[in-house]
CSV table of C-alpha atoms in Angstrom, one decimal:
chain,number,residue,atom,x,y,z
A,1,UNK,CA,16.2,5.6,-21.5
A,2,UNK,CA,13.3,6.0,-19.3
A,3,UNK,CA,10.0,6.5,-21.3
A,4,UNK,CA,7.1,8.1,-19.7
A,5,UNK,CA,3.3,5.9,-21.1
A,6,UNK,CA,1.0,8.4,-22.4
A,7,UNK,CA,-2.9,7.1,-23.4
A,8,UNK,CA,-1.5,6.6,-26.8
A,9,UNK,CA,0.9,3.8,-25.8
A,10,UNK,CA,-0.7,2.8,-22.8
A,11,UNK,CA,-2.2,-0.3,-24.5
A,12,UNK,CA,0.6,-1.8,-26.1
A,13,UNK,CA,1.8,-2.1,-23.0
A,14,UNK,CA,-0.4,-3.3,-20.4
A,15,UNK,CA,-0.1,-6.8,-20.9
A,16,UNK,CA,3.7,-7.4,-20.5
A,17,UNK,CA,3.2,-4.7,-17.2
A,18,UNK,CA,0.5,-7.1,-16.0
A,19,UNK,CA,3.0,-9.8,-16.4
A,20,UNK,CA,5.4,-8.1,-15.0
A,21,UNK,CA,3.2,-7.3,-11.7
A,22,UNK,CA,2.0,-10.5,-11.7
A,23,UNK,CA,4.9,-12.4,-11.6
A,24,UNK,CA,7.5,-10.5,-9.2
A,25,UNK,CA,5.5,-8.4,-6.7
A,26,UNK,CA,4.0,-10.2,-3.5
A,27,UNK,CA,0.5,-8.3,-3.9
A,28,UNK,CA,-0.4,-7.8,-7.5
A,29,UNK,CA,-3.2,-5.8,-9.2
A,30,UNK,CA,-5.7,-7.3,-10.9
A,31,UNK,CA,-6.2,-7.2,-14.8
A,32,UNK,CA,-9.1,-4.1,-14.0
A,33,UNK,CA,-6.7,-2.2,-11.4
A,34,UNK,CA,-4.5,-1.8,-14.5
A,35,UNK,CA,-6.7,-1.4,-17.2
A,36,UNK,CA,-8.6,1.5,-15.3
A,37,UNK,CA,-5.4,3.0,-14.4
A,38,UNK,CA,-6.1,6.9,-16.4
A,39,UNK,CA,-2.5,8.0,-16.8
A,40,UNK,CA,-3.7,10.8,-19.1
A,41,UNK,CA,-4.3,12.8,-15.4
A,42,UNK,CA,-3.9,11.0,-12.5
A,43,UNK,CA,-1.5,8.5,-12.6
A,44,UNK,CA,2.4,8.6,-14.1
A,45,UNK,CA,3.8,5.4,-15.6
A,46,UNK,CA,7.2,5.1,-16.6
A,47,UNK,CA,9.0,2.2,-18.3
A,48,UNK,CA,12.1,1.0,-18.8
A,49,UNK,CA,12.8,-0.8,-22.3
A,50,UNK,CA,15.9,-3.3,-23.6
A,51,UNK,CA,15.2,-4.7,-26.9
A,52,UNK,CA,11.7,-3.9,-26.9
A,53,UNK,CA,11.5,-5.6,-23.8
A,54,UNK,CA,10.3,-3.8,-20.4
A,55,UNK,CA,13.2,-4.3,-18.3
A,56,UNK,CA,11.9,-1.9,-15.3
A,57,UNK,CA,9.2,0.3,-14.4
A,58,UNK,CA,7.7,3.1,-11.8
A,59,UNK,CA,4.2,3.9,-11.4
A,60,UNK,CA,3.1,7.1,-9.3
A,61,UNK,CA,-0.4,8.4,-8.0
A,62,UNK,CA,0.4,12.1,-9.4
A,63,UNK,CA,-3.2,13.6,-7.9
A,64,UNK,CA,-1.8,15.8,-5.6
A,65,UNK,CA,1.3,17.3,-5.1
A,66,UNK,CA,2.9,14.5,-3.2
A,67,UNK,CA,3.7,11.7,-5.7
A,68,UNK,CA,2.8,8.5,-4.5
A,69,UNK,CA,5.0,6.1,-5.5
A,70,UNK,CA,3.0,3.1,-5.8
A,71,UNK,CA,5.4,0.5,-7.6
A,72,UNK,CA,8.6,0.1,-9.1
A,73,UNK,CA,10.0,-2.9,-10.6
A,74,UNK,CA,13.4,-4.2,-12.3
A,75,UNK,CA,13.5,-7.4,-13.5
A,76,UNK,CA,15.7,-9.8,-11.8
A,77,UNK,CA,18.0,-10.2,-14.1
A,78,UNK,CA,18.5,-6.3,-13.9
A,79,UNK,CA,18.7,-6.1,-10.9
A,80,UNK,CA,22.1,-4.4,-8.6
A,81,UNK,CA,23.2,-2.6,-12.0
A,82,UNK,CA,21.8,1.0,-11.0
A,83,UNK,CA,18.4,0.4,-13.5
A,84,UNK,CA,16.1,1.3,-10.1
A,85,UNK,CA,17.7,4.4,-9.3
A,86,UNK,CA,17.8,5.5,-12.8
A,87,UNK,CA,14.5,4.8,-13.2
A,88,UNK,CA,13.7,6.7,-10.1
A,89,UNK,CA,15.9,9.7,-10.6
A,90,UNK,CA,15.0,9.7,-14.4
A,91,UNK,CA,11.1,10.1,-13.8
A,92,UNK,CA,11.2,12.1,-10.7
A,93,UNK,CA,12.6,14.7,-12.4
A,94,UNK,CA,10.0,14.8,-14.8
A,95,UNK,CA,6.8,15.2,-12.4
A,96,UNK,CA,6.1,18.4,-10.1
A,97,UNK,CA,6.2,16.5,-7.1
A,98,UNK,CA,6.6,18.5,-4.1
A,99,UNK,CA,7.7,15.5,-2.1
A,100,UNK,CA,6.9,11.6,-2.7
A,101,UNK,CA,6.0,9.1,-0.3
A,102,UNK,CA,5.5,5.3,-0.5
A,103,UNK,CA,4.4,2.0,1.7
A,104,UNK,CA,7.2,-0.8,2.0
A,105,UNK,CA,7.3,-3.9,3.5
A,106,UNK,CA,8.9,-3.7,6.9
A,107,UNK,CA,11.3,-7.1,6.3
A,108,UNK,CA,12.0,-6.0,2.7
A,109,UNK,CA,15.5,-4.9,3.5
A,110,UNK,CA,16.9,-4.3,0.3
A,111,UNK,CA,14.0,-2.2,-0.6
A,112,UNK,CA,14.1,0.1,2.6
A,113,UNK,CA,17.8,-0.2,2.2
A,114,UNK,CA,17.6,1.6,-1.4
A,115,UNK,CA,15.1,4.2,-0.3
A,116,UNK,CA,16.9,5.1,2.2
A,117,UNK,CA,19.5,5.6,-0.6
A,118,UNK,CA,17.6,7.9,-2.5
A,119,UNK,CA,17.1,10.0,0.7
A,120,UNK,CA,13.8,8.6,1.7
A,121,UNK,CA,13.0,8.9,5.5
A,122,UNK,CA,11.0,6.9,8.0
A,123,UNK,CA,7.6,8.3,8.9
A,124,UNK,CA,6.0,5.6,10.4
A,125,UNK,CA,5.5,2.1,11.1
A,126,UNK,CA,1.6,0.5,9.9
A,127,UNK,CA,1.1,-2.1,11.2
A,128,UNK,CA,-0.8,-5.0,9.4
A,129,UNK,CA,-0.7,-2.9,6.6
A,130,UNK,CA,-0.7,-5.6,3.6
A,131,UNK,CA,-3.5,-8.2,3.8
A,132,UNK,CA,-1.5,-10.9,5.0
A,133,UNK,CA,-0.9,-9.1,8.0
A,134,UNK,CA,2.7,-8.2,7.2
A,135,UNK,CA,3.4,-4.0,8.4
A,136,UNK,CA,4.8,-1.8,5.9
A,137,UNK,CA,7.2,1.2,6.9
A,138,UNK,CA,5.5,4.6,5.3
A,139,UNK,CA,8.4,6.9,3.7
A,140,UNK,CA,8.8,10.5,2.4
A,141,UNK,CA,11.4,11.8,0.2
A,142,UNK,CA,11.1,15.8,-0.1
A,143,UNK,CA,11.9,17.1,-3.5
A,144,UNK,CA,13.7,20.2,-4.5
């Protein structure tokens, strides 16, 4: 079951999503990017949990209308079993988004691959969009 992290959970948290960052994505955030994170209002975090353990996770810019998706993770172990989408389709469906868009890595094939699954489109290519130069494809998914 996908749980959605409210202000009173938040904490217990943070470390192993630090961790989590830390470990498996290419550009993490910093200890303050996540500890300032204020998911009361503006930001929707979502977590996926195995024996207490977070095995996956989405985290969304919910400001405006248009989500931003701005991470989602499955550990590797996890990975290929469905987990993403669920987590995807499971906390989608609880935000008010009117459509969602999100930055990926142009060579990340598997992860353009899988949008492109959920029904994201193509908007544009950025180029040197990550700060090691690499472009990133921007992508919109409207919602019903």
């Amino acid at each position: 079951m996908v749980v959605k992290i409210t202000p009173d959970n938040f904490q217990a948290y943070l470390a192993e999503l630090i961790s989590l960052d830390q470990t498996y994505f290419p550009f993490p955030w910093d200890d303050n990017d996540w500890g300032n994170l204020n998911i009361e209002s503006d930001y929707s975090l979502y977590i996926r949990l195995s024996n207490e353990e977070i095995i996956g996770f989405i985290l969304y810019d919910a400001r405006q209308e248009q989500g931003h998706l701005l991470k989602i993770l499955v550990r590797p172990g996890e990975r290929r079993s469905g987990l993403a989408k669920e987590i995807f389709n499971d906390s989608s469906s609880q935000e008010d988004f009117t459509s969602i868009y999100l930055e990926v890595a142009t060579n990340n094939i598997a992860a353009v691959e899988f949008y492109r699954g959920l029904g994201f489109e193509i908007l544009v290519e950025r180029k040197k969009y990550y700060s090691n130069g690499q472009n990133a494809y921007a992508m919109l998914l409207h919602c019903d």
